[in-house]
Amino acid sequence: MHKASILLRQILVLNDAVEFHTRRCLNTNDTDLQAMQLLMYQGSMTPTELTGRLHLSAAATTTVIDRLVRREHAERVLHPDDRRRTLIRPVPSAAAEVMELILPMISESDAVIQSMSPAEQDAVVRYLEGVGDSMRSFIGDLQTRLAAEGPAAKK
């Protein structure tokens, strides 16, 4: 394997450690942090969208949303286009707390790429885009495989 592929695998493992320690600092669990990350990335989501992205049942997602709302990490708001529906969005102060925690790491990582020449930056971007494409393709292949095997294979 190429050294870049080995380093990428190490980064994925390190990401698990980063998330573990972030959860501890924020006094939250894995699922709630995943939900917060999705909400921060998307801005807001319907409960159904959150259910799909978290790969949980509707009931389990409701429990996650209830915890986030109770801890003032997220809030329920009326959907702007359909007032019968709700959106879940991160509370700005909670998003700021998460960003304050991880921003030093993000800034340090960005400084590394900013220190590279434009050609080096382009090469890194091409590599990461290719890795992302490969991962999305792999997920699609696994989803197709699971669908072909039927419900018993998903347990």
XYZ file of N, CA, C and O in Angstrom:
620
model
N 0.835 -1.192 0.000
C 0.000 0.000 0.000
C 0.875 1.250 0.000
O 1.918 1.284 0.633
N 0.380 2.250 -0.652
C 1.065 3.534 -0.694
C 1.026 4.173 0.689
O 0.069 4.012 1.445
N 2.072 4.903 1.019
C 2.150 5.549 2.333
C 0.950 6.473 2.572
O 0.440 6.564 3.693
N 0.456 7.146 1.530
C -0.698 8.036 1.692
C -1.932 7.241 2.127
O -2.709 7.706 2.969
N -2.106 6.041 1.594
C -3.246 5.206 1.979
C -3.117 4.739 3.421
O -4.115 4.689 4.161
N -1.911 4.416 3.820
C -1.663 4.007 5.213
C -1.947 5.183 6.148
O -2.607 5.029 7.185
N -1.468 6.366 5.781
C -1.700 7.552 6.612
C -3.188 7.898 6.692
O -3.679 8.292 7.755
N -3.899 7.740 5.590
C -5.330 8.005 5.606
C -6.033 7.061 6.572
O -6.896 7.472 7.341
N -5.670 5.797 6.558
C -6.267 4.828 7.487
C -5.966 5.240 8.927
O -6.838 5.162 9.793
N -4.741 5.692 9.191
C -4.399 6.155 10.534
C -5.251 7.364 10.930
O -5.678 7.479 12.078
N -5.517 8.247 9.983
C -6.345 9.423 10.255
C -7.771 8.997 10.588
O -8.401 9.561 11.501
N -8.293 8.005 9.880
C -9.636 7.522 10.190
C -9.709 6.947 11.605
O -10.683 7.170 12.326
N -8.676 6.235 12.011
C -8.621 5.702 13.371
C -8.489 6.851 14.372
O -9.165 6.867 15.410
N -7.641 7.821 14.064
C -7.504 8.992 14.940
C -8.812 9.757 15.059
O -9.139 10.294 16.125
N -9.585 9.803 13.975
C -10.872 10.489 14.021
C -11.790 9.857 15.063
O -12.522 10.559 15.761
N -11.742 8.527 15.171
C -12.527 7.859 16.209
C -12.108 8.339 17.599
O -12.955 8.582 18.458
N -10.796 8.489 17.806
C -10.299 8.976 19.099
C -10.700 10.435 19.330
O -11.084 10.811 20.442
N -10.634 11.245 18.270
C -11.059 12.648 18.383
C -12.526 12.705 18.796
O -12.906 13.465 19.704
N -13.360 11.910 18.142
C -14.790 11.912 18.474
C -15.035 11.401 19.885
O -15.878 11.935 20.605
N -14.293 10.379 20.316
C -14.438 9.858 21.678
C -14.159 10.957 22.702
O -14.944 11.187 23.615
N -13.038 11.647 22.531
C -12.675 12.685 23.495
C -13.584 13.917 23.382
O -13.867 14.566 24.392
N -14.050 14.203 22.185
C -15.003 15.304 22.006
C -16.295 14.981 22.748
O -16.849 15.840 23.448
N -16.779 13.744 22.611
C -17.994 13.338 23.339
C -17.791 13.492 24.835
O -18.687 13.957 25.546
N -16.631 13.105 25.325
C -16.367 13.214 26.767
C -16.358 14.667 27.207
O -16.922 15.009 28.245
N -15.724 15.539 26.420
C -15.681 16.960 26.775
C -17.065 17.598 26.735
O -17.367 18.484 27.532
N -17.891 17.143 25.807
C -19.242 17.696 25.672
C -20.260 16.943 26.526
O -21.431 17.297 26.544
N -19.796 15.896 27.201
C -20.660 15.086 28.056
C -21.879 14.574 27.285
O -23.020 14.781 27.687
N -21.594 13.912 26.161
C -22.663 13.381 25.319
C -22.289 11.997 24.836
O -21.177 11.525 25.065
N -23.219 11.336 24.163
C -22.924 9.999 23.648
C -22.672 10.064 22.140
O -22.822 11.114 21.514
N -22.313 8.918 21.577
C -21.939 8.839 20.161
C -23.068 9.273 19.238
O -22.870 10.082 18.330
N -24.249 8.742 19.455
C -25.377 9.047 18.568
C -25.747 10.525 18.639
O -26.015 11.152 17.607
N -25.758 11.091 19.835
C -26.099 12.507 19.977
C -25.059 13.395 19.301
O -25.405 14.391 18.655
N -23.786 13.027 19.410
C -22.741 13.804 18.726
C -22.893 13.679 17.214
O -22.754 14.670 16.492
N -23.184 12.483 16.718
C -23.409 12.316 15.281
C -24.563 13.197 14.814
O -24.473 13.845 13.767
N -25.636 13.216 15.591
C -26.783 14.048 15.232
C -26.384 15.527 15.228
O -26.751 16.263 14.297
N -25.637 15.952 16.224
C -25.197 17.351 16.265
C -24.315 17.686 15.070
O -24.447 18.751 14.461
N -23.416 16.788 14.710
C -22.547 17.025 13.559
C -23.379 17.172 12.287
O -23.123 18.065 11.472
N -24.364 16.306 12.118
C -25.236 16.397 10.939
C -25.997 17.719 10.920
O -26.095 18.375 9.885
N -26.535 18.101 12.073
C -27.298 19.350 12.146
C -26.408 20.562 11.893
O -26.818 21.511 11.222
N -25.193 20.519 12.404
C -24.269 21.636 12.177
C -23.898 21.714 10.698
O -23.763 22.800 10.145
N -23.749 20.578 10.059
C -23.380 20.538 8.638
C -24.545 20.975 7.765
O -24.385 21.747 6.822
N -25.746 20.479 8.067
C -26.932 20.761 7.256
C -27.613 22.076 7.636
O -28.307 22.656 6.821
N -27.476 22.480 8.886
C -28.171 23.668 9.376
C -29.470 23.298 10.054
O -29.740 23.713 11.161
N -30.277 22.504 9.400
C -31.498 21.977 9.995
C -31.946 20.787 9.161
O -31.599 20.663 7.988
N -32.719 19.920 9.795
C -33.211 18.712 9.131
C -34.571 18.366 9.711
O -34.858 18.675 10.863
N -35.361 17.673 8.915
C -36.601 17.137 9.462
C -36.239 15.909 10.296
O -35.182 15.292 10.088
N -37.106 15.530 11.220
C -36.839 14.299 11.971
C -36.671 13.083 11.051
O -35.825 12.227 11.312
N -37.438 13.032 9.971
C -37.323 11.914 9.025
C -35.950 11.894 8.351
O -35.336 10.830 8.193
N -35.463 13.073 7.954
C -34.124 13.150 7.351
C -33.067 12.704 8.353
O -32.132 11.962 7.999
N -33.202 13.142 9.583
C -32.248 12.769 10.626
C -32.291 11.258 10.867
O -31.242 10.621 11.011
N -33.484 10.682 10.856
C -33.634 9.231 11.020
C -32.839 8.490 9.945
O -32.101 7.552 10.244
N -32.998 8.930 8.709
C -32.291 8.273 7.610
C -30.791 8.412 7.706
O -30.046 7.457 7.465
N -30.323 9.582 8.066
C -28.877 9.821 8.132
C -28.226 9.127 9.328
O -27.069 8.739 9.267
N -28.983 8.978 10.429
C -28.435 8.302 11.609
C -28.612 6.786 11.541
O -28.059 6.061 12.361
N -29.427 6.315 10.565
C -29.709 4.884 10.411
C -30.350 4.318 11.685
O -29.979 3.251 12.164
N -31.311 5.074 12.200
C -32.045 4.666 13.400
C -33.519 4.531 13.071
O -33.977 4.988 12.030
N -34.257 3.939 13.989
C -35.708 3.922 13.857
C -36.240 5.314 14.186
O -35.544 6.136 14.803
N -37.478 5.566 13.797
C -38.102 6.860 14.102
C -38.180 7.066 15.612
O -37.924 8.173 16.116
N -38.511 6.013 16.345
C -38.613 6.123 17.803
C -37.252 6.459 18.435
O -37.157 7.310 19.326
N -36.194 5.798 17.971
C -34.856 6.065 18.513
C -34.420 7.487 18.174
O -33.800 8.172 19.013
N -34.746 7.944 16.967
C -34.395 9.317 16.585
C -35.138 10.325 17.441
O -34.562 11.343 17.850
N -36.391 10.055 17.740
C -37.155 10.940 18.628
C -36.480 11.038 19.983
O -36.374 12.128 20.561
N -35.977 9.928 20.491
C -35.263 9.928 21.772
C -34.007 10.785 21.687
O -33.711 11.567 22.604
N -33.272 10.663 20.588
C -32.064 11.485 20.384
C -32.442 12.959 20.342
O -31.817 13.792 21.012
N -33.471 13.290 19.564
C -33.903 14.688 19.447
C -34.339 15.213 20.807
O -33.962 16.331 21.204
N -35.097 14.422 21.552
C -35.547 14.845 22.887
C -34.356 15.149 23.792
O -34.361 16.148 24.524
N -33.318 14.304 23.736
C -32.127 14.548 24.562
C -31.429 15.835 24.141
O -31.018 16.638 24.982
N -31.273 16.026 22.816
C -30.608 17.235 22.324
C -31.382 18.494 22.711
O -30.785 19.499 23.092
N -32.696 18.431 22.611
C -33.532 19.586 22.980
C -33.447 19.835 24.480
O -33.272 20.979 24.924
N -33.551 18.777 25.272
C -33.487 18.907 26.733
C -32.156 19.517 27.190
O -32.118 20.318 28.115
N -31.073 19.152 26.496
C -29.742 19.656 26.868
C -29.409 20.977 26.178
O -28.305 21.467 26.285
N -30.396 21.510 25.433
C -30.260 22.778 24.718
C -29.152 22.754 23.661
O -28.474 23.740 23.421
N -29.024 21.594 23.022
C -28.095 21.445 21.907
C -28.808 21.655 20.571
O -28.185 21.993 19.577
N -30.124 21.412 20.580
C -30.929 21.564 19.364
C -32.310 22.062 19.763
O -32.677 22.044 20.940
N -33.049 22.509 18.752
C -34.409 22.969 19.014
C -35.316 22.549 17.868
O -34.871 22.361 16.739
N -36.578 22.402 18.204
C -37.612 22.109 17.210
C -38.206 23.442 16.764
O -38.557 24.268 17.597
N -38.305 23.633 15.452
C -38.915 24.843 14.906
C -39.882 24.439 13.804
O -39.744 23.371 13.205
N -40.859 25.288 13.549
C -41.810 24.997 12.478
C -41.116 25.091 11.125
O -40.292 25.978 10.900
N -41.462 24.182 10.241
C -40.924 24.187 8.881
C -41.437 25.437 8.175
O -42.627 25.736 8.228
N -40.574 26.206 7.513
C -41.012 27.462 6.898
C -42.005 27.284 5.746
O -42.820 28.169 5.494
N -41.970 26.131 5.073
C -42.848 25.903 3.926
C -44.103 25.099 4.270
O -45.062 25.114 3.514
N -44.052 24.371 5.382
C -45.185 23.532 5.784
C -45.269 23.571 7.301
O -44.575 22.835 7.997
N -46.121 24.419 7.830
C -46.186 24.668 9.270
C -46.690 23.456 10.062
O -46.674 23.472 11.278
N -47.111 22.393 9.373
C -47.503 21.165 10.069
C -46.284 20.317 10.404
O -46.367 19.404 11.214
N -45.169 20.607 9.766
C -43.936 19.840 9.959
C -42.972 20.624 10.843
O -43.073 21.837 10.969
N -42.026 19.908 11.413
C -41.005 20.568 12.215
C -39.631 20.305 11.628
O -39.409 19.344 10.892
N -38.736 21.191 11.957
C -37.323 21.034 11.644
C -36.568 20.968 12.963
O -36.978 21.568 13.955
N -35.467 20.265 12.931
C -34.557 20.233 14.065
C -33.334 21.011 13.645
O -32.768 20.773 12.574
N -32.935 21.976 14.459
C -31.747 22.751 14.115
C -30.874 22.903 15.353
O -31.363 22.883 16.489
N -29.574 23.052 15.135
C -28.681 23.205 16.290
C -28.893 24.564 16.937
O -29.165 25.554 16.258
N -28.790 24.601 18.236
C -28.837 25.870 18.961
C -27.471 26.538 18.736
O -26.430 25.882 18.892
N -27.463 27.804 18.332
C -26.188 28.456 18.016
C -25.130 28.348 19.127
O -23.958 28.116 18.831
N -25.526 28.461 20.369
C -24.539 28.379 21.452
C -23.929 26.983 21.551
O -22.741 26.839 21.859
N -24.725 25.946 21.266
C -24.195 24.577 21.298
C -23.244 24.349 20.132
O -22.179 23.737 20.295
N -23.628 24.852 18.946
C -22.737 24.733 17.792
C -21.431 25.480 18.053
O -20.348 24.994 17.707
N -21.537 26.636 18.683
C -20.337 27.413 19.011
C -19.448 26.659 19.998
O -18.218 26.685 19.881
N -20.066 25.957 20.942
C -19.298 25.174 21.908
C -18.511 24.065 21.217
O -17.330 23.844 21.500
N -19.176 23.383 20.286
C -18.499 22.317 19.531
C -17.357 22.919 18.704
O -16.236 22.406 18.704
N -17.642 24.013 18.012
C -16.623 24.637 17.164
C -15.444 25.158 17.988
O -14.291 25.032 17.580
N -15.735 25.718 19.147
C -14.653 26.204 20.011
C -13.734 25.055 20.406
O -12.519 25.214 20.480
N -14.323 23.910 20.613
C -13.551 22.741 21.014
C -12.666 22.231 19.876
O -11.494 21.930 20.076
N -13.220 22.144 18.654
C -12.478 21.512 17.561
C -11.766 22.490 16.629
O -10.942 22.078 15.821
N -12.072 23.783 16.753
C -11.472 24.759 15.838
C -9.942 24.771 15.860
O -9.329 24.896 14.792
N -9.291 24.624 17.012
C -7.814 24.587 16.968
C -7.281 23.469 16.068
O -6.337 23.680 15.309
N -7.898 22.294 16.120
C -7.458 21.188 15.270
C -7.722 21.509 13.798
O -6.869 21.257 12.942
N -8.889 22.061 13.506
C -9.232 22.410 12.134
C -8.272 23.467 11.601
O -7.771 23.361 10.480
N -7.990 24.476 12.409
C -7.087 25.553 11.987
C -5.680 25.039 11.742
O -5.022 25.428 10.768
N -5.225 24.157 12.617
C -3.880 23.590 12.460
C -3.790 22.747 11.183
O -2.806 22.831 10.437
N -4.836 21.964 10.925
C -4.864 21.157 9.701
C -4.898 22.046 8.469
O -4.222 21.772 7.467
N -5.674 23.124 8.530
C -5.753 24.042 7.392
C -4.416 24.736 7.162
O -4.029 24.967 6.014
N -3.706 25.040 8.231
C -2.395 25.685 8.087
C -1.429 24.787 7.325
O -0.592 25.279 6.558
N -1.553 23.475 7.516
C -0.674 22.540 6.802
C -0.907 22.656 5.298
O 0.046 22.798 4.521
N -2.167 22.608 4.862
C -2.439 22.679 3.419
C -2.120 24.067 2.878
O -1.632 24.200 1.758
N -2.361 25.106 3.674
C -2.060 26.469 3.223
C -0.563 26.692 3.025
O -0.159 27.542 2.226
N 0.263 25.913 3.731
C 1.719 26.068 3.610
C 2.267 25.399 2.349
O 3.435 25.573 2.004
N 1.438 24.648 1.658
C 1.873 23.930 0.450
C 1.738 24.812 -0.781
O 0.951 25.754 -0.802
N 2.488 24.439 -1.795
C 2.380 25.150 -3.072
C 1.018 24.842 -3.692
O 0.394 23.827 -3.357
N 0.551 25.689 -4.614
C -0.729 25.404 -5.275
C -0.767 24.020 -5.936
O -1.794 23.334 -5.876
N 0.329 23.598 -6.530
C 0.359 22.276 -7.170
C 0.212 21.166 -6.122
O -0.493 20.172 -6.356
N 0.882 21.321 -4.988
C 0.755 20.330 -3.913
C -0.674 20.311 -3.369
O -1.241 19.238 -3.125
N -1.249 21.498 -3.203
C -2.631 21.574 -2.725
C -3.578 20.864 -3.690
O -4.460 20.111 -3.266
N -3.383 21.085 -4.983
C -4.224 20.442 -5.993
C -4.098 18.924 -5.915
O -5.093 18.195 -6.061
N -2.875 18.438 -5.690
C -2.657 16.989 -5.596
C -3.380 16.419 -4.373
O -4.012 15.351 -4.460
N -3.317 17.115 -3.258
C -4.001 16.659 -2.044
C -5.511 16.643 -2.277
O -6.198 15.677 -1.929
N -6.028 17.703 -2.882
C -7.468 17.782 -3.160
C -7.887 16.641 -4.088
O -8.894 15.971 -3.848
N -7.128 16.393 -5.139
C -7.449 15.299 -6.068
C -7.470 13.955 -5.336
O -8.364 13.134 -5.550
N -6.483 13.734 -4.484
C -6.418 12.480 -3.730
C -7.639 12.343 -2.819
O -8.309 11.309 -2.816
N -7.948 13.388 -2.072
C -9.073 13.314 -1.142
C -10.409 13.182 -1.871
O -11.303 12.459 -1.419
N -10.558 13.850 -3.004
C -11.774 13.674 -3.807
C -11.894 12.231 -4.276
O -12.984 11.648 -4.242
N -10.789 11.657 -4.701
C -10.790 10.257 -5.137
C -11.134 9.308 -4.001
O -11.899 8.358 -4.192
N -10.600 9.576 -2.824
C -10.922 8.752 -1.652
C -12.409 8.871 -1.328
O -13.083 7.873 -1.074
N -12.930 10.088 -1.350
C -14.352 10.289 -1.086
C -15.215 9.554 -2.096
O -16.197 8.891 -1.737
N -14.854 9.649 -3.377
C -15.601 8.938 -4.422
C -15.556 7.428 -4.181
O -16.567 6.733 -4.329
N -14.375 6.924 -3.810
C -14.213 5.500 -3.549
C -15.077 5.060 -2.374
O -15.734 4.005 -2.427
N -15.121 5.867 -1.330
C -15.920 5.523 -0.156
C -17.416 5.543 -0.483
O -18.156 4.648 -0.063
N -17.860 6.551 -1.243
C -19.274 6.616 -1.636
C -19.644 5.411 -2.501
O -20.716 4.816 -2.335
N -18.764 5.022 -3.410
C -19.000 3.861 -4.260
C -19.082 2.584 -3.421
O -19.957 1.738 -3.634
N -18.182 2.452 -2.461
C -18.170 1.282 -1.583
C -19.463 1.197 -0.783
O -20.065 0.122 -0.665
N -19.922 2.327 -0.251
C -21.185 2.351 0.491
C -22.330 1.910 -0.422
O -23.175 1.099 -0.029
N -22.359 2.434 -1.646
C -23.391 2.042 -2.600
C -23.354 0.550 -2.887
O -24.406 -0.112 -2.945
N -22.162 -0.002 -3.061
C -22.023 -1.436 -3.310
C -22.537 -2.248 -2.121
O -23.218 -3.264 -2.307
N -22.211 -1.815 -0.914
C -22.690 -2.531 0.279
C -24.207 -2.445 0.392
O -24.864 -3.430 0.745
N -24.772 -1.271 0.097
C -26.225 -1.125 0.149
C -26.894 -2.050 -0.868
O -27.900 -2.688 -0.569
N -26.324 -2.134 -2.068
C -26.866 -3.023 -3.103
C -26.775 -4.471 -2.642
O -27.724 -5.246 -2.796
N -25.662 -4.841 -2.066
C -25.468 -6.209 -1.580
C -26.482 -6.539 -0.494
O -27.100 -7.604 -0.515
N -26.662 -5.633 0.447
C -27.619 -5.872 1.527
C -29.040 -5.968 0.992
O -29.825 -6.810 1.437
N -29.388 -5.122 0.046
C -30.726 -5.161 -0.539
C -30.964 -6.484 -1.257
O -32.059 -7.053 -1.187
N -29.938 -6.995 -1.949
C -30.073 -8.255 -2.677
C -30.194 -9.447 -1.737
O -30.863 -10.428 -2.042
N -29.552 -9.342 -0.578
C -29.583 -10.453 0.384
C -30.869 -10.480 1.181
O -31.161 -11.468 1.839
N -31.611 -9.375 1.196
C -32.889 -9.334 1.893
C -32.765 -8.925 3.348
O -31.667 -8.736 3.863
N -33.907 -8.819 4.018
C -33.955 -8.319 5.395
C -33.170 -9.171 6.377
O -32.610 -8.657 7.334
N -33.101 -10.472 6.191
C -32.393 -11.339 7.138
C -30.917 -10.991 7.215
O -30.292 -11.120 8.260
N -30.333 -10.519 6.120
C -28.904 -10.200 6.086
C -28.593 -8.917 6.831
O -27.460 -8.691 7.218
N -29.590 -8.076 7.054
C -29.352 -6.769 7.684
C -29.279 -6.870 9.196
O -28.919 -5.935 9.859
N -29.635 -8.004 9.752
C -29.654 -8.148 11.221
C -28.292 -8.408 11.776
O -27.389 -8.817 11.246
